[in-house]
Short mmCIF file of C-alpha atoms and ligand atoms in Angstrom, two decimals:
data_model
loop_
_atom_site.label_atom_id
_atom_site.label_comp_id
_atom_site.label_asym_id
_atom_site.label_seq_id
_atom_site.Cartn_x
_atom_site.Cartn_y
_atom_site.Cartn_z
CA MET A 1 53.94 7.23 -24.39
CA THR A 2 56.46 9.23 -22.15
CA LEU A 3 54.05 11.73 -20.42
CA PRO A 4 55.77 14.60 -18.28
CA PRO A 5 56.01 14.06 -14.53
CA GLY A 6 52.15 13.78 -13.15
CA GLN A 7 49.74 14.57 -16.38
CA ARG A 8 47.36 11.84 -17.60
CA ALA A 9 46.03 11.39 -20.77
CA ILE A 10 42.91 12.27 -22.42
CA ASP A 11 40.65 11.70 -24.50
CA GLY A 12 40.27 13.51 -27.47
CA PHE A 13 41.27 17.77 -27.10
CA PRO A 14 38.64 20.05 -25.08
CA ARG A 15 38.36 23.14 -24.82
CA PHE A 16 39.56 23.69 -21.13
CA GLY A 17 41.27 27.10 -20.08
CA THR A 18 40.68 29.01 -17.65
CA HIS A 19 37.94 30.61 -20.12
CA LEU A 20 34.98 27.86 -18.75
CA HIS A 21 31.37 28.88 -19.19
CA HIS A 22 32.31 31.93 -21.91
CA PRO A 23 32.26 31.73 -25.20
CA PRO A 24 34.63 31.42 -27.13
CA PRO A 25 35.12 35.73 -28.55
CA GLN A 26 34.43 37.50 -31.42
CA ILE A 27 37.27 37.98 -34.04
CA PRO A 28 37.33 40.75 -36.55
CA ALA A 29 36.77 40.60 -39.45
CA ASP A 30 40.64 41.26 -40.90
CA PRO A 31 42.61 40.56 -37.45
CA VAL A 32 46.05 42.42 -36.59
CA ILE A 33 48.95 40.83 -34.49
CA GLU A 34 49.98 44.41 -32.89
CA LEU A 35 53.34 44.05 -31.47
CA GLY A 36 54.29 46.68 -28.95
CA GLY A 37 56.57 47.63 -25.95
CA ALA A 38 60.06 48.22 -26.19
CA LEU A 39 60.15 48.42 -29.55
CA THR A 40 61.15 52.13 -31.46
CA GLU A 41 58.22 51.72 -32.77
CA PRO A 42 54.82 49.60 -32.80
CA LEU A 43 54.26 46.95 -35.51
CA THR A 44 51.15 46.23 -37.02
CA LEU A 45 51.43 41.42 -38.15
CA THR A 46 48.68 40.95 -40.86
CA GLU A 47 47.49 38.12 -41.90
CA SER A 48 49.40 39.49 -45.45
CA ASP A 49 52.48 39.71 -43.64
CA ARG A 50 52.46 36.49 -41.81
CA ALA A 51 51.92 34.87 -44.51
CA GLN A 52 54.71 35.92 -45.69
CA LEU A 53 57.20 34.56 -42.47
CA PRO A 54 58.88 30.50 -43.19
CA ARG A 55 56.67 28.27 -41.83
CA ARG A 56 57.39 24.77 -40.55
CA GLU A 57 55.60 22.07 -38.18
CA LEU A 58 54.73 21.17 -34.92
CA ALA A 59 54.25 17.46 -33.81
CA ALA A 60 53.44 18.11 -30.32
CA ASP A 61 51.67 16.59 -26.66
CA PHE A 62 49.42 19.23 -25.22
CA HIS A 63 49.69 19.71 -20.90
CA CYS A 64 47.23 21.76 -18.74
CA VAL A 65 48.07 22.52 -14.90
CA ALA A 66 45.28 20.92 -14.22
CA GLY A 67 46.87 17.67 -15.29
CA TRP A 68 45.38 16.69 -18.62
CA SER A 69 47.38 16.25 -21.57
CA ALA A 70 45.98 15.85 -24.81
CA THR A 71 48.34 13.61 -27.50
CA ASP A 72 49.39 13.53 -30.49
CA LEU A 73 48.78 17.71 -32.04
CA LEU A 74 50.02 18.23 -35.59
CA TRP A 75 50.21 21.80 -35.70
CA GLU A 76 51.37 24.44 -37.86
CA GLY A 77 52.51 28.07 -38.21
CA THR A 78 55.67 30.03 -37.34
CA THR A 79 58.16 29.80 -34.76
CA PHE A 80 58.51 32.60 -32.47
CA GLU A 81 61.90 33.16 -32.42
CA THR A 82 61.28 33.32 -36.81
CA LEU A 83 59.08 36.20 -35.93
CA TYR A 84 61.76 38.16 -32.96
CA ARG A 85 64.54 37.66 -36.01
CA LEU A 86 62.73 38.99 -38.63
CA ARG A 87 60.25 41.22 -37.52
CA VAL A 88 61.27 42.56 -33.94
CA GLU A 89 65.00 42.09 -33.75
CA PRO A 90 65.39 45.08 -36.05
CA LEU A 91 62.88 47.42 -34.44
CA LEU A 92 64.94 47.39 -31.48
CA ALA A 93 67.43 50.41 -30.39
CA PRO A 94 70.30 48.48 -29.64
CA GLY A 95 71.70 47.47 -26.33
CA VAL A 96 67.78 47.11 -25.95
CA SER A 97 67.92 43.85 -24.94
CA ILE A 98 64.43 42.19 -24.03
CA THR A 99 63.98 39.56 -21.16
CA HIS A 100 59.87 38.60 -21.12
CA ILE A 101 56.92 37.89 -23.66
CA VAL A 102 53.63 38.96 -23.26
CA PHE A 103 51.13 37.07 -25.58
CA GLN A 104 47.55 39.01 -25.59
CA GLY A 105 44.47 37.60 -27.14
CA PHE A 106 41.29 38.77 -27.87
CA ASP A 107 38.98 37.64 -25.08
CA GLY A 108 41.88 40.09 -22.84
CA TYR A 109 43.62 36.24 -21.60
CA ARG A 110 47.05 37.54 -20.56
CA SER A 111 50.67 35.05 -20.86
CA VAL A 112 54.47 36.37 -19.87
CA ALA A 113 56.95 34.04 -20.69
CA VAL A 114 60.78 34.85 -20.34
CA PHE A 115 62.74 35.45 -23.69
CA GLU A 116 64.63 31.85 -23.37
CA ASP A 117 61.40 30.02 -22.98
CA ALA A 118 59.64 31.78 -25.87
CA MET A 119 63.11 31.46 -28.35
CA ALA A 120 63.16 27.61 -27.70
CA ASP A 121 63.02 25.50 -30.93
CA ASP A 122 59.06 23.90 -30.14
CA VAL A 123 56.91 27.41 -29.82
CA LEU A 124 55.01 28.41 -33.15
CA ILE A 125 52.75 31.42 -32.92
CA ALA A 126 50.09 28.50 -34.91
CA ASP A 127 47.28 29.37 -37.04
CA ARG A 128 46.45 25.10 -37.74
CA LEU A 129 45.99 22.11 -36.09
CA ASP A 130 45.78 18.79 -38.24
CA GLY A 131 45.05 20.76 -40.99
CA GLN A 132 42.73 22.90 -40.69
CA PRO A 133 42.91 26.56 -39.75
CA LEU A 134 42.38 26.74 -35.57
CA THR A 135 38.70 26.29 -34.86
CA SER A 136 37.28 29.42 -31.81
CA ASP A 137 37.69 26.24 -29.17
CA HIS A 138 41.91 26.41 -30.28
CA GLY A 139 42.33 30.05 -30.65
CA ALA A 140 41.46 30.87 -33.82
CA PRO A 141 43.17 32.89 -36.17
CA VAL A 142 45.89 32.26 -34.11
CA ARG A 143 47.75 31.23 -30.86
CA LEU A 144 50.71 30.56 -29.07
CA VAL A 145 51.55 26.91 -28.59
CA SER A 146 54.93 26.19 -26.61
CA PRO A 147 54.12 22.11 -26.16
CA SER A 148 56.85 22.39 -22.80
CA GLN A 149 54.79 24.76 -21.11
CA TYR A 150 51.70 24.23 -19.69
CA GLY A 151 48.53 25.12 -21.22
CA PHE A 152 47.99 28.25 -18.81
CA VAL A 153 51.13 30.10 -21.05
CA ASN A 154 49.87 29.05 -24.47
CA THR A 155 48.21 32.48 -25.18
CA LYS A 156 44.79 31.46 -28.10
CA HIS A 157 42.90 34.29 -29.91
CA LEU A 158 46.44 36.41 -29.55
CA CYS A 159 46.34 40.21 -30.98
CA ARG A 160 48.86 41.26 -29.10
CA ILE A 161 52.41 40.78 -28.09
CA GLU A 162 54.33 42.66 -26.20
CA PHE A 163 58.16 42.87 -25.44
CA HIS A 164 60.21 43.91 -21.86
CA THR A 165 63.15 44.91 -20.55
CA SER A 166 62.18 43.77 -17.17
CA ALA A 167 59.64 41.36 -15.27
CA PRO A 168 56.03 42.70 -16.22
CA PRO A 169 54.29 42.84 -13.18
CA ASP A 170 51.94 40.27 -11.97
CA PRO A 171 49.12 40.84 -10.37
CA ASP A 172 48.85 37.30 -9.13
CA ARG A 173 52.13 37.51 -7.79
CA PHE A 174 50.79 37.27 -4.04
CA SER A 175 48.09 34.50 -4.65
CA PRO A 176 48.81 31.07 -3.24
CA LEU A 177 47.96 29.68 -7.34
CA ALA A 178 50.10 32.34 -9.44
CA ALA A 179 51.44 31.39 -12.34
CA HIS A 180 55.33 29.50 -12.11
CA PRO A 181 57.46 31.73 -14.41
CA ARG A 182 58.46 28.80 -15.80
CA ALA A 183 55.89 26.04 -16.19
CA ARG A 184 57.83 23.88 -17.85
CA VAL A 185 56.79 20.64 -18.11
CA TRP A 186 59.03 18.38 -17.46
CA ALA A 187 60.27 20.02 -14.71
CA GLU A 188 56.73 20.12 -12.94
CA GLU A 189 56.89 23.94 -12.38
CA ARG A 190 53.49 24.04 -12.22
CA HIS A 191 53.00 27.27 -9.52
CA ARG A 192 55.17 29.33 -8.21
CA TYR A 193 55.09 28.50 -4.09
CA LEU A 194 53.50 25.21 -5.02
CA PRO A 195 54.78 21.97 -4.92
CA GLY A 196 53.38 20.74 -8.19
CA ARG A 197 52.62 16.94 -6.67
CA VAL A 198 50.90 19.02 -3.98
CA VAL A 199 48.66 20.30 -6.51
CA ARG A 200 48.37 17.59 -7.79
CA PRO A 201 45.72 15.12 -6.77
CA ILE A 202 43.47 18.29 -5.92
CA TYR A 203 43.87 18.89 -9.77
CA HIS A 204 42.64 15.88 -10.36
CA ARG A 205 38.95 16.11 -8.78
CA LEU A 206 38.67 18.86 -10.57
CA ILE A 207 38.85 17.75 -14.30
CA SER A 208 35.83 16.14 -15.38
CA PRO A 209 34.16 18.94 -13.50
CA ILE A 210 36.28 21.43 -15.35
CA ARG A 211 35.91 19.50 -19.05
CA ALA A 212 32.10 19.25 -18.79
CA LEU A 213 31.94 23.46 -17.63
CA SER A 214 34.49 23.61 -20.84
CA ALA A 215 32.14 21.94 -23.49
CA ARG A 216 29.25 24.27 -22.25
CA GLY A 217 31.79 27.15 -23.47
CA SER A 218 31.97 25.64 -26.53
CA ARG A 219 28.71 26.09 -27.73
CA LYS A 220 27.60 28.89 -29.51
CA PRO A 221 25.31 31.39 -27.72
CA PRO A 222 21.76 31.31 -27.78
CA GLY A 223 20.29 33.06 -30.96
N1 LIG B 301 42.58 33.54 -24.79
C1 LIG B 301 42.88 32.45 -24.02
N2 LIG B 301 43.67 31.97 -24.35
C2 LIG B 301 43.78 31.37 -23.34
C3 LIG B 301 43.27 30.13 -22.32
C4 LIG B 301 42.18 31.29 -22.57
O1 LIG B 301 41.22 30.83 -21.64
N3 LIG B 301 41.74 32.66 -23.32
N4 LIG B 301 43.25 29.15 -21.34
C5 LIG B 301 44.66 28.83 -21.62
C6 LIG B 301 44.86 27.42 -21.31
S1 LIG B 301 44.28 27.70 -18.59
C7 LIG B 301 45.04 26.21 -21.16
S2 LIG B 301 45.19 24.10 -20.26
C8 LIG B 301 44.66 26.18 -22.81
C9 LIG B 301 43.91 25.45 -23.40
O2 LIG B 301 43.67 25.22 -24.58
P1 LIG B 301 42.59 24.86 -25.25
O3 LIG B 301 41.03 25.25 -25.13
O4 LIG B 301 43.08 24.65 -26.68
O5 LIG B 301 42.40 23.18 -25.15
O6 LIG B 301 44.82 27.47 -22.99
C10 LIG B 301 45.33 28.79 -22.78
N5 LIG B 301 45.22 29.70 -22.89
MO1 LIG B 302 44.92 25.15 -18.38
#
């Protein structure tokens, strides 16, 4: 098994992410995904709308920017490209071309992908992992899965997808740890400014403490 540069396989698939000790967000009883931005009108994608879209399976490894990789995951859902072609393209005014897509989760988390990366054939709007509906640890009810990009692009608990015609402002753009706008794992695009190889050793030392904190996050809050 070959992993992208600077990645190490870990056992299982911990709930990693930036939320650490936060429990997963509350999900509404009838969760929908709002599609908005540069569309002629917004669209609300309900669970039954999603169920009508063609589905596929995707076997892939999952790579966190901190250097761990979970291997051999089997996702199911609809490709982002299918959603885009069937539901979004009909809502574009003539001449409008989408360049960036913002994915937002019920916990307020956001990620941005450039159009070309989101349209790759391994990008799923996924609702199942290893034959089961997504658990709250891994993004229930629906998450983005883009295994060729670092975990931070893979927004969990999707509630909104926004279509943009230019790069949306990045509040962290001046941070030394600003995210890489492409975040492609095979090119080791971890951060915008720092080369991947420079941050690798720091991250590797953080993996086990992060793993401990993340495990705490998956526990139900008391009461
Ligand atoms: N909604 C939401 N999605 C998120 C995050 C988050 O904090 N909230 N963290 C991201 C990061 S940094 C990673 S590495 C992956 C981790 O996915 P996992 O928790 O299923 O292991 O989720 C990503 N998607
Ligand atoms: Mo991450």
